[in-house]
Amino acid sequence: MLRHEFTVLIPAQNEETSIGSKVLIAASYADRVLVLDKGSTDRTMEVAALGGARVVPISGGEEALLNVLYKASLDSEIVVLIYPECIQDIDLLSHVLEPLRQGFDLSVGSWPCRISYELETVMLFNGKNTFKEKIGFLAITSDALQKVSSGMEHLSLKSLLSAAKAGGLKVNYLSFDVDPMFRKLESTRIGVVVPAYNEELLIGETLSGIPEYVDRIYVIDDASTDRTGEIVKNFGDPRIVYLRHEVNKGVGAGIISGYKLALKDEMDIVAVMAGDNQMDPVQLPRLIFPIIEGRADYTKGNRLLTDDFRTGMSKWRSFGNYLLSFITKIGSGYWQVMDPQNGYTAISRQALEVIDLDSVYPYYGYCNDLLIKLNAFGMRVMDVVMPARYGKEKSKIRYGKFIHKVAPMIFRGFLWRLRVKYTVLDFHPLVLFYFLGMLALPVGVLLGLWGFLQILLQNPLPSYYPLLGFLVLGTGLQMLLFGMLFDMQVEKKKNEKVGLAR
């Protein structure tokens, strides 16, 4: 029998909108992913299977989970049982595994979480440190598991840990409170802006999923006509700051209102999670840590990298995103950025303080406009690849009308960026290439159209006319390409300097 090196077990119940993301990321670490389904009534099992996981229906509590863990250990070298409510970022599996790779037999611990599973509270001892928490994950070598569970009539977490201690196994305890990486997260003031317009069906799920390490939740009700505001006010989370717009101003205006509140409260990092539950909280640390570590000032999701990550996104929506990505690359100067309409973002306080927030586009194009403004002031932007997440929400974007409205805004922002970045704050000759290109290209097109019209009317043309038209058209195109090339080089050099500084 082929022996798996690493198997991950993920308990799940009615998580069709998030289980695909968890499975895909876990599969990037593990040889095998098992989803332990506790009687889901939605498409959780189907989505998990499409993501490549093996679905195991189970009934019962802790003992049932540990029995599946034991069976998985019979053909795996390492088995890991995780509770997604505790490990908000599946990418943290690398930290769970590291102690085992260093010679430990068992790695156990947790992060702050709202956990619905009925687990015993366990007192853990690690040298001089003692902490009392809900268990969020258990990683153990197969040899150690079979050794400590030998002779046990009923498996339980408490008996497993007691047997490990009595058997002299090397046990590593990892906690949010004692791990340096997560101390950074705890010491950073993090706010989340939740723009909401008529989201009575999903706003409760959205707020329930926001992790415990978030300090403030700014819910901006953009003049909803349903029960959105009532649900938020009665939610009972002391972190929530509720603000209502009496007139609908647009999603961009709502986010800007949230940003202003976060600046007033001196938040260090501010994320955006829409009220339609489309932003998977599992992904939030992946947006936050690059800013904490000084690698970026603004991070955003990117769903367009692979077909798997675009699961649930229509072909028309994918095409619209690709077209807007290309237009935004030119307009913003961030040539490495894709999926500009992805509203799942995080931004540093420093970046918010340099932007004129009142000038940001108030509707759905705010994402594109924000990128343009960030580039003008030299802010570092990073894409974070993540799966698309579509469930019961319906997109309010109509791409035909949207592109028609947003493209002129991006063009105006592009001209503003060239003026501010390359003439006011600094000077670069690329503005001349762009100017000559934008002048010569349309002139060349007009010359071509006029010449074609003369041919249709059978009017004579000078012999040099076709050459002149091609020369002007070619010069315009070449100037624009040179401008883009220099713009790319400026961004590349900035990123190289950042890398050297680190």
Short mmCIF file of C-alpha atoms in Angstrom, two decimals:
data_model
loop_
_atom_site.label_atom_id
_atom_site.label_comp_id
_atom_site.label_asym_id
_atom_site.label_seq_id
_atom_site.Cartn_x
_atom_site.Cartn_y
_atom_site.Cartn_z
CA MET A 1 0.00 0.00 0.00
CA LEU A 2 1.24 3.50 -0.88
CA ARG A 3 1.91 5.34 2.37
CA HIS A 4 0.90 9.00 2.50
CA GLU A 5 3.39 11.35 4.11
CA PHE A 6 0.84 13.87 5.33
CA THR A 7 -2.97 13.69 5.68
CA VAL A 8 -5.16 16.61 6.77
CA LEU A 9 -8.62 16.10 8.26
CA ILE A 10 -11.09 19.02 8.19
CA PRO A 11 -14.43 18.73 10.03
CA ALA A 12 -17.21 20.55 8.17
CA GLN A 13 -20.95 21.12 8.30
CA ASN A 14 -22.88 23.30 5.83
CA GLU A 15 -19.79 25.15 4.58
CA GLU A 16 -20.31 25.07 0.81
CA THR A 17 -19.13 28.66 0.37
CA SER A 18 -15.81 28.17 2.17
CA ILE A 19 -14.87 24.48 2.10
CA GLY A 20 -13.48 24.66 -1.46
CA SER A 21 -10.96 27.31 -0.43
CA LYS A 22 -9.87 25.31 2.63
CA VAL A 23 -9.46 22.10 0.61
CA LEU A 24 -7.43 23.73 -2.18
CA ILE A 25 -4.99 25.37 0.24
CA ALA A 26 -4.68 22.28 2.44
CA ALA A 27 -4.02 20.18 -0.67
CA SER A 28 -1.05 22.41 -1.52
CA TYR A 29 0.61 21.10 1.67
CA ALA A 30 -0.80 17.60 2.11
CA ASP A 31 -0.75 14.39 0.11
CA ARG A 32 -4.37 13.76 1.05
CA VAL A 33 -7.25 15.85 2.40
CA LEU A 34 -10.23 14.28 4.19
CA VAL A 35 -13.34 16.36 4.82
CA LEU A 36 -15.28 14.95 7.77
CA ASP A 37 -18.87 15.88 6.99
CA LYS A 38 -21.24 16.07 9.95
CA GLY A 39 -24.57 15.81 8.12
CA SER A 40 -24.42 18.83 5.79
CA THR A 41 -27.67 19.69 4.04
CA ASP A 42 -26.10 21.98 1.41
CA ARG A 43 -23.44 21.29 -1.27
CA THR A 44 -20.50 21.02 1.16
CA MET A 45 -19.69 17.40 0.22
CA GLU A 46 -19.98 18.08 -3.52
CA VAL A 47 -17.74 21.17 -3.40
CA ALA A 48 -15.16 19.37 -1.23
CA ALA A 49 -15.05 16.44 -3.67
CA LEU A 50 -14.65 18.81 -6.64
CA GLY A 51 -11.67 20.35 -4.81
CA GLY A 52 -10.00 16.93 -4.65
CA ALA A 53 -10.84 15.94 -1.08
CA ARG A 54 -12.13 12.58 0.05
CA VAL A 55 -15.40 13.12 1.92
CA VAL A 56 -16.04 10.95 5.00
CA PRO A 57 -19.53 11.24 6.53
CA ILE A 58 -19.39 10.98 10.32
CA SER A 59 -21.82 11.18 13.21
CA GLY A 60 -20.94 11.83 16.81
CA GLY A 61 -18.58 14.19 18.55
CA GLU A 62 -14.92 14.17 19.52
CA GLU A 63 -14.54 10.38 19.66
CA ALA A 64 -15.81 10.00 16.08
CA LEU A 65 -13.30 12.57 14.82
CA LEU A 66 -10.40 10.88 16.62
CA ASN A 67 -11.44 7.45 15.32
CA VAL A 68 -11.16 8.74 11.74
CA LEU A 69 -7.82 10.32 12.68
CA TYR A 70 -6.59 6.92 13.92
CA LYS A 71 -7.72 5.13 10.74
CA ALA A 72 -6.00 7.77 8.60
CA SER A 73 -2.76 7.21 10.53
CA LEU A 74 -2.62 3.57 9.39
CA ASP A 75 -1.47 4.64 5.92
CA SER A 76 0.08 8.07 6.67
CA GLU A 77 3.28 9.18 8.37
CA ILE A 78 1.68 12.33 9.82
CA VAL A 79 -1.99 13.13 10.44
CA VAL A 80 -3.45 16.53 11.29
CA LEU A 81 -6.94 17.29 12.60
CA ILE A 82 -7.85 20.97 12.30
CA TYR A 83 -10.89 22.99 13.29
CA PRO A 84 -11.38 25.80 10.73
CA GLU A 85 -13.07 28.06 13.30
CA CYS A 86 -9.72 28.19 15.12
CA ILE A 87 -7.19 28.11 12.30
CA GLN A 88 -8.48 31.08 10.33
CA ASP A 89 -5.70 30.69 7.74
CA ILE A 90 -5.11 27.17 6.44
CA ASP A 91 -1.70 28.41 5.25
CA LEU A 92 -0.67 28.20 8.93
CA LEU A 93 -0.36 24.44 8.45
CA SER A 94 3.33 25.00 7.83
CA HIS A 95 3.68 26.22 11.43
CA VAL A 96 1.67 23.28 12.75
CA LEU A 97 3.94 20.83 10.94
CA GLU A 98 7.28 22.44 11.73
CA PRO A 99 7.61 20.96 15.29
CA LEU A 100 7.09 17.44 13.90
CA ARG A 101 9.79 18.02 11.31
CA GLN A 102 12.08 19.07 14.19
CA GLY A 103 11.59 15.76 16.00
CA PHE A 104 8.45 16.29 18.12
CA ASP A 105 5.87 13.50 18.21
CA LEU A 106 2.83 15.67 18.81
CA SER A 107 1.94 19.30 18.09
CA VAL A 108 -1.19 20.72 19.69
CA GLY A 109 -2.65 24.14 20.39
CA SER A 110 -5.02 26.81 19.15
CA TRP A 111 -5.67 30.37 18.14
CA PRO A 112 -8.53 32.58 19.39
CA CYS A 113 -11.76 31.35 17.82
CA ARG A 114 -15.49 30.97 18.05
CA ILE A 115 -15.62 27.19 18.15
CA SER A 116 -18.86 25.27 17.88
CA TYR A 117 -17.45 21.80 18.45
CA GLU A 118 -17.92 20.25 21.89
CA LEU A 119 -14.31 19.93 22.95
CA GLU A 120 -13.13 19.73 26.50
CA THR A 121 -11.11 22.62 27.87
CA VAL A 122 -7.64 21.22 28.48
CA MET A 123 -4.86 22.57 30.67
CA LEU A 124 -1.62 22.44 28.70
CA PHE A 125 1.88 22.57 30.14
CA ASN A 126 4.88 23.77 28.17
CA GLY A 127 7.87 24.40 30.42
CA LYS A 128 6.98 27.37 32.60
CA ASN A 129 4.07 28.45 30.42
CA THR A 130 0.60 27.29 31.34
CA PHE A 131 -2.48 28.22 29.33
CA LYS A 132 -6.07 27.14 29.24
CA GLU A 133 -7.72 27.08 25.80
CA LYS A 134 -9.96 25.23 23.40
CA ILE A 135 -7.95 22.89 21.21
CA GLY A 136 -7.82 24.09 17.62
CA PHE A 137 -5.54 21.54 15.97
CA LEU A 138 -3.80 18.27 16.63
CA ALA A 139 -0.81 17.11 14.54
CA ILE A 140 0.78 13.76 15.39
CA THR A 141 3.04 11.15 13.81
CA SER A 142 1.31 7.88 13.03
CA ASP A 143 3.74 5.90 15.20
CA ALA A 144 3.05 8.14 18.20
CA LEU A 145 -0.73 7.98 17.71
CA GLN A 146 -0.80 4.21 17.52
CA LYS A 147 1.45 3.98 20.56
CA VAL A 148 -0.60 6.26 22.83
CA SER A 149 -3.99 4.95 21.67
CA SER A 150 -3.03 1.31 22.18
CA GLY A 151 -5.40 -0.29 24.67
CA MET A 152 -7.75 2.69 24.86
CA GLU A 153 -11.42 1.70 24.81
CA HIS A 154 -12.61 5.22 24.02
CA LEU A 155 -10.51 7.86 22.30
CA SER A 156 -10.65 11.37 23.71
CA LEU A 157 -8.39 14.37 23.38
CA LYS A 158 -7.79 14.52 27.12
CA SER A 159 -6.83 10.83 27.37
CA LEU A 160 -4.66 11.15 24.28
CA LEU A 161 -2.69 14.05 25.77
CA SER A 162 -2.40 12.31 29.14
CA ALA A 163 -1.09 9.15 27.48
CA ALA A 164 1.40 11.21 25.46
CA LYS A 165 2.70 12.84 28.64
CA ALA A 166 2.87 9.53 30.52
CA GLY A 167 4.59 7.83 27.59
CA GLY A 168 7.36 10.42 27.47
CA LEU A 169 6.51 11.67 23.98
CA LYS A 170 7.94 14.99 22.80
CA VAL A 171 4.95 17.34 22.73
CA ASN A 172 4.96 20.87 21.34
CA TYR A 173 2.26 23.32 22.45
CA LEU A 174 1.58 26.19 20.07
CA SER A 175 -0.69 29.05 21.08
CA PHE A 176 -1.53 32.47 19.79
CA ASP A 177 -0.32 33.83 23.12
CA VAL A 178 3.13 32.23 23.01
CA ASP A 179 4.02 32.03 19.30
CA PRO A 180 6.03 35.09 18.10
CA MET A 181 4.37 35.12 14.68
CA PHE A 182 0.90 35.48 16.16
CA ARG A 183 2.04 37.93 18.81
CA LYS A 184 2.61 40.32 15.88
CA LEU A 185 -1.00 39.81 14.86
CA GLU A 186 -2.21 40.35 18.40
CA SER A 187 -0.15 43.54 18.84
CA THR A 188 -1.43 45.05 15.57
CA ARG A 189 -4.64 47.06 15.69
CA ILE A 190 -6.78 45.59 12.92
CA GLY A 191 -10.07 46.98 11.66
CA VAL A 192 -12.49 45.48 9.15
CA VAL A 193 -14.83 47.63 7.06
CA VAL A 194 -18.09 45.89 6.10
CA PRO A 195 -20.01 47.83 3.41
CA ALA A 196 -23.61 46.64 3.32
CA TYR A 197 -26.65 47.47 1.20
CA ASN A 198 -29.78 45.34 1.65
CA GLU A 199 -27.85 42.36 3.04
CA GLU A 200 -30.32 41.12 5.64
CA LEU A 201 -29.88 37.50 4.49
CA LEU A 202 -26.07 37.42 4.72
CA ILE A 203 -24.88 40.18 7.06
CA GLY A 204 -25.22 37.93 10.13
CA GLU A 205 -23.06 35.19 8.54
CA THR A 206 -20.50 37.80 7.52
CA LEU A 207 -20.16 39.24 11.02
CA SER A 208 -20.08 35.77 12.63
CA GLY A 209 -17.11 34.80 10.47
CA ILE A 210 -14.89 37.78 11.32
CA PRO A 211 -11.99 36.43 13.44
CA GLU A 212 -11.44 37.26 17.09
CA TYR A 213 -8.13 39.05 16.49
CA VAL A 214 -9.93 41.88 14.67
CA ASP A 215 -10.23 44.89 17.01
CA ARG A 216 -12.99 46.89 15.29
CA ILE A 217 -15.71 46.06 12.77
CA TYR A 218 -17.04 49.10 10.90
CA VAL A 219 -20.41 48.26 9.35
CA ILE A 220 -21.42 50.95 6.87
CA ASP A 221 -25.10 50.66 6.03
CA ASP A 222 -25.54 52.42 2.68
CA ALA A 223 -29.21 53.42 3.15
CA SER A 224 -30.52 49.84 3.19
CA THR A 225 -34.29 49.48 2.90
CA ASP A 226 -34.44 46.03 4.50
CA ARG A 227 -33.55 44.76 8.01
CA THR A 228 -29.75 45.05 7.57
CA GLY A 229 -29.36 47.83 10.14
CA GLU A 230 -31.64 46.13 12.68
CA ILE A 231 -29.66 42.87 12.44
CA VAL A 232 -26.34 44.68 12.90
CA LYS A 233 -27.56 46.68 15.89
CA ASN A 234 -28.85 43.54 17.61
CA PHE A 235 -25.84 41.39 16.77
CA GLY A 236 -24.25 41.85 20.18
CA ASP A 237 -20.58 42.11 19.20
CA PRO A 238 -18.92 44.98 21.15
CA ARG A 239 -16.37 45.43 18.36
CA ILE A 240 -19.01 46.66 15.91
CA VAL A 241 -19.19 50.35 15.01
CA TYR A 242 -22.37 51.01 13.01
CA LEU A 243 -22.77 53.94 10.62
CA ARG A 244 -25.74 54.50 8.35
CA HIS A 245 -25.81 56.63 5.18
CA GLU A 246 -29.23 58.24 4.94
CA VAL A 247 -28.83 58.39 1.14
CA ASN A 248 -27.32 55.60 -0.96
CA LYS A 249 -23.84 56.81 -1.93
CA GLY A 250 -22.27 53.71 -3.47
CA VAL A 251 -20.00 50.95 -2.19
CA GLY A 252 -16.86 53.05 -2.63
CA ALA A 253 -18.30 55.85 -0.50
CA GLY A 254 -19.25 53.29 2.16
CA ILE A 255 -15.71 51.91 2.31
CA ILE A 256 -14.25 55.41 2.49
CA SER A 257 -16.54 56.18 5.44
CA GLY A 258 -15.21 53.04 7.12
CA TYR A 259 -11.61 54.03 6.37
CA LYS A 260 -12.16 57.42 7.99
CA LEU A 261 -13.55 55.82 11.14
CA ALA A 262 -10.60 53.42 11.26
CA LEU A 263 -8.12 56.29 10.93
CA LYS A 264 -9.88 58.11 13.75
CA ASP A 265 -9.51 54.97 15.91
CA GLU A 266 -5.83 54.65 14.89
CA MET A 267 -6.13 51.20 13.35
CA ASP A 268 -2.79 49.94 11.95
CA ILE A 269 -4.34 47.83 9.17
CA VAL A 270 -7.83 48.02 7.71
CA ALA A 271 -9.37 45.20 5.69
CA VAL A 272 -12.58 45.17 3.65
CA MET A 273 -15.04 42.27 3.87
CA ALA A 274 -18.30 42.83 1.98
CA GLY A 275 -21.59 42.28 3.77
CA ASP A 276 -22.62 39.56 1.28
CA ASN A 277 -20.30 36.96 2.91
CA GLN A 278 -18.24 36.71 -0.29
CA MET A 279 -14.90 37.24 1.51
CA ASP A 280 -13.64 34.04 3.13
CA PRO A 281 -12.28 34.86 6.63
CA VAL A 282 -9.84 31.94 6.23
CA GLN A 283 -7.92 34.14 3.79
CA LEU A 284 -7.73 37.28 5.97
CA PRO A 285 -4.30 36.60 7.59
CA ARG A 286 -2.80 36.11 4.11
CA LEU A 287 -3.79 39.72 3.35
CA ILE A 288 -2.65 41.08 6.70
CA PHE A 289 0.77 39.46 7.23
CA PRO A 290 2.53 41.01 4.17
CA ILE A 291 1.64 44.44 5.62
CA ILE A 292 2.73 43.51 9.15
CA GLU A 293 6.02 42.18 7.77
CA GLY A 294 6.65 45.38 5.78
CA ARG A 295 6.40 43.75 2.34
CA ALA A 296 3.34 45.71 1.18
CA ASP A 297 1.20 48.74 1.93
CA TYR A 298 -1.91 47.35 0.24
CA THR A 299 -2.88 43.75 -0.46
CA LYS A 300 -5.75 42.44 -2.54
CA GLY A 301 -7.21 39.13 -3.60
CA ASN A 302 -6.61 37.62 -7.03
CA ARG A 303 -9.08 34.96 -8.24
CA LEU A 304 -7.93 34.80 -11.86
CA LEU A 305 -4.74 32.72 -11.64
CA THR A 306 -6.14 29.22 -12.18
CA ASP A 307 -9.35 27.55 -13.36
CA ASP A 308 -9.76 25.95 -9.91
CA PHE A 309 -9.69 29.34 -8.19
CA ARG A 310 -12.26 30.72 -10.66
CA THR A 311 -14.77 27.98 -9.75
CA GLY A 312 -18.21 29.61 -9.50
CA MET A 313 -17.27 32.63 -11.66
CA SER A 314 -19.19 32.89 -14.94
CA LYS A 315 -17.29 33.15 -18.25
CA TRP A 316 -18.74 36.62 -18.85
CA ARG A 317 -17.61 37.74 -15.40
CA SER A 318 -14.13 36.26 -15.98
CA PHE A 319 -13.86 38.09 -19.34
CA GLY A 320 -14.92 41.35 -17.73
CA ASN A 321 -12.31 40.91 -15.02
CA TYR A 322 -9.54 40.20 -17.55
CA LEU A 323 -10.47 43.26 -19.61
CA LEU A 324 -10.57 45.48 -16.51
CA SER A 325 -7.27 44.00 -15.35
CA PHE A 326 -5.59 45.09 -18.58
CA ILE A 327 -7.10 48.57 -18.50
CA THR A 328 -6.20 48.98 -14.81
CA LYS A 329 -2.61 47.81 -15.36
CA ILE A 330 -2.10 50.70 -17.79
CA GLY A 331 -4.04 53.21 -15.72
CA SER A 332 -2.53 52.36 -12.33
CA GLY A 333 1.04 51.45 -13.29
CA TYR A 334 0.82 48.23 -11.23
CA TRP A 335 1.65 45.87 -14.07
CA GLN A 336 1.80 42.76 -11.85
CA VAL A 337 -1.71 43.26 -10.45
CA MET A 338 -4.71 41.28 -11.72
CA ASP A 339 -8.38 41.00 -10.73
CA PRO A 340 -8.70 44.71 -9.80
CA GLN A 341 -12.42 44.31 -8.97
CA ASN A 342 -11.60 41.96 -6.09
CA GLY A 343 -12.82 43.92 -3.10
CA TYR A 344 -11.14 41.68 -0.53
CA THR A 345 -8.30 44.01 0.49
CA ALA A 346 -6.16 45.22 3.38
CA ILE A 347 -4.39 48.56 3.64
CA SER A 348 -1.92 50.12 6.06
CA ARG A 349 -2.61 53.30 8.00
CA GLN A 350 0.38 54.93 6.27
CA ALA A 351 -1.20 54.34 2.85
CA LEU A 352 -4.57 55.67 3.99
CA GLU A 353 -2.98 58.82 5.37
CA VAL A 354 -1.32 59.82 2.07
CA ILE A 355 -4.48 59.46 -0.02
CA ASP A 356 -7.15 62.12 -0.37
CA LEU A 357 -10.00 59.80 0.62
CA ASP A 358 -12.68 62.31 -0.40
CA SER A 359 -11.46 62.14 -4.01
CA VAL A 360 -11.85 58.34 -4.35
CA TYR A 361 -14.50 57.18 -6.85
CA PRO A 362 -17.65 56.42 -4.79
CA TYR A 363 -19.06 53.49 -6.78
CA TYR A 364 -17.80 50.02 -7.78
CA GLY A 365 -14.79 51.49 -9.62
CA TYR A 366 -13.28 52.63 -6.31
CA CYS A 367 -10.88 49.62 -6.42
CA ASN A 368 -9.37 50.84 -9.70
CA ASP A 369 -9.20 54.45 -8.58
CA LEU A 370 -7.56 53.49 -5.30
CA LEU A 371 -4.81 51.60 -7.14
CA ILE A 372 -4.11 54.65 -9.31
CA LYS A 373 -3.76 56.89 -6.27
CA LEU A 374 -1.59 54.38 -4.38
CA ASN A 375 0.82 54.15 -7.31
CA ALA A 376 1.13 57.92 -7.62
CA PHE A 377 2.45 58.07 -4.05
CA GLY A 378 4.77 55.07 -4.34
CA MET A 379 2.79 52.58 -2.23
CA ARG A 380 3.61 48.85 -2.60
CA VAL A 381 0.73 46.66 -3.76
CA MET A 382 0.68 42.86 -3.58
CA ASP A 383 -1.73 40.32 -5.09
CA VAL A 384 -2.72 37.43 -2.83
CA VAL A 385 -3.93 34.46 -4.85
CA MET A 386 -7.15 32.98 -3.48
CA PRO A 387 -10.18 31.07 -4.77
CA ALA A 388 -13.38 32.78 -5.82
CA ARG A 389 -16.16 32.38 -3.27
CA TYR A 390 -19.73 32.55 -4.51
CA GLY A 391 -22.70 31.31 -2.54
CA LYS A 392 -26.16 32.79 -2.02
CA GLU A 393 -25.15 36.37 -2.85
CA LYS A 394 -25.86 37.92 -6.26
CA SER A 395 -23.37 40.31 -7.84
CA LYS A 396 -24.74 43.81 -8.32
CA ILE A 397 -22.16 44.62 -11.04
CA ARG A 398 -23.41 44.74 -14.65
CA TYR A 399 -20.16 44.58 -16.59
CA GLY A 400 -21.31 46.23 -19.84
CA LYS A 401 -22.57 49.34 -18.04
CA PHE A 402 -19.77 49.12 -15.50
CA ILE A 403 -16.90 49.19 -18.03
CA HIS A 404 -18.63 51.99 -19.94
CA LYS A 405 -18.66 54.12 -16.75
CA VAL A 406 -15.34 53.07 -15.22
CA ALA A 407 -13.06 53.15 -18.30
CA PRO A 408 -13.27 56.98 -18.65
CA MET A 409 -12.62 57.32 -14.90
CA ILE A 410 -9.50 55.15 -15.21
CA PHE A 411 -8.29 57.24 -18.17
CA ARG A 412 -8.72 60.45 -16.20
CA GLY A 413 -6.95 58.84 -13.25
CA PHE A 414 -4.14 57.70 -15.58
CA LEU A 415 -3.56 61.30 -16.75
CA TRP A 416 -3.65 62.51 -13.13
CA ARG A 417 -1.12 59.83 -12.11
CA LEU A 418 1.30 60.83 -14.88
CA ARG A 419 1.07 64.47 -13.85
CA VAL A 420 1.49 63.88 -10.11
CA LYS A 421 4.03 61.04 -10.15
CA TYR A 422 6.21 62.00 -13.11
CA THR A 423 6.00 65.83 -13.23
CA VAL A 424 5.04 67.10 -9.72
CA LEU A 425 6.66 64.65 -7.30
CA ASP A 426 9.44 63.66 -9.71
CA PHE A 427 10.22 63.85 -13.42
CA HIS A 428 10.55 61.06 -15.95
CA PRO A 429 10.59 61.40 -19.77
CA LEU A 430 8.00 58.63 -20.10
CA VAL A 431 5.32 61.34 -19.85
CA LEU A 432 6.61 62.71 -23.16
CA PHE A 433 6.40 59.28 -24.78
CA TYR A 434 2.84 58.85 -23.52
CA PHE A 435 1.88 62.37 -24.66
CA LEU A 436 3.35 61.92 -28.16
CA GLY A 437 1.78 58.48 -28.45
CA MET A 438 -1.68 59.69 -27.41
CA LEU A 439 -1.34 62.52 -29.94
CA ALA A 440 0.13 60.59 -32.89
CA LEU A 441 -1.96 57.40 -32.64
CA PRO A 442 -5.39 59.02 -33.14
CA VAL A 443 -3.94 61.31 -35.83
CA GLY A 444 -2.65 58.23 -37.67
CA VAL A 445 -6.06 56.53 -37.36
CA LEU A 446 -7.83 59.67 -38.66
CA LEU A 447 -5.41 59.90 -41.59
CA GLY A 448 -6.14 56.27 -42.43
CA LEU A 449 -9.91 56.75 -42.25
CA TRP A 450 -9.73 59.92 -44.36
CA GLY A 451 -7.59 58.16 -46.98
CA PHE A 452 -10.01 55.20 -47.08
CA LEU A 453 -12.90 57.63 -47.59
CA GLN A 454 -11.08 59.30 -50.49
CA ILE A 455 -10.55 55.93 -52.13
CA LEU A 456 -14.28 55.16 -51.83
CA LEU A 457 -15.05 58.55 -53.40
CA GLN A 458 -12.43 57.82 -56.10
CA ASN A 459 -10.51 61.02 -55.29
CA PRO A 460 -6.77 61.01 -56.12
CA LEU A 461 -4.27 60.81 -53.22
CA PRO A 462 -0.60 61.88 -53.18
CA SER A 463 1.76 58.90 -53.65
CA TYR A 464 3.35 59.51 -50.25
CA TYR A 465 0.02 59.54 -48.37
CA PRO A 466 -0.16 55.83 -47.43
CA LEU A 467 3.43 55.95 -46.16
CA LEU A 468 2.67 59.07 -44.13
CA GLY A 469 -0.36 57.43 -42.53
CA PHE A 470 1.58 54.28 -41.58
CA LEU A 471 4.49 56.39 -40.27
CA VAL A 472 2.26 58.49 -37.98
CA LEU A 473 0.29 55.44 -36.81
CA GLY A 474 3.46 53.40 -36.20
CA THR A 475 5.13 56.29 -34.36
CA GLY A 476 2.12 56.73 -32.09
CA LEU A 477 1.98 53.04 -31.26
CA GLN A 478 5.72 52.92 -30.65
CA MET A 479 5.63 55.96 -28.35
CA LEU A 480 2.85 54.40 -26.28
CA LEU A 481 4.75 51.12 -25.99
CA PHE A 482 7.90 52.98 -24.90
CA GLY A 483 5.87 54.84 -22.29
CA MET A 484 4.48 51.55 -20.94
CA LEU A 485 7.94 49.98 -20.93
CA PHE A 486 9.45 52.84 -18.90
CA ASP A 487 6.45 52.74 -16.54
CA MET A 488 7.06 49.02 -15.98
CA GLN A 489 10.75 49.63 -15.30
CA VAL A 490 10.00 52.29 -12.68
CA GLU A 491 7.73 49.85 -10.83
CA LYS A 492 10.25 47.02 -11.18
CA LYS A 493 13.11 49.13 -9.79
CA LYS A 494 10.95 50.19 -6.85
CA ASN A 495 10.22 46.54 -6.01
CA GLU A 496 13.92 45.64 -6.33
CA LYS A 497 14.86 48.42 -3.90
CA VAL A 498 12.29 47.13 -1.43
CA GLY A 499 13.74 43.64 -1.75
CA LEU A 500 17.29 44.88 -1.13
CA ALA A 501 16.14 46.96 1.85
CA ARG A 502 14.67 43.84 3.43
#
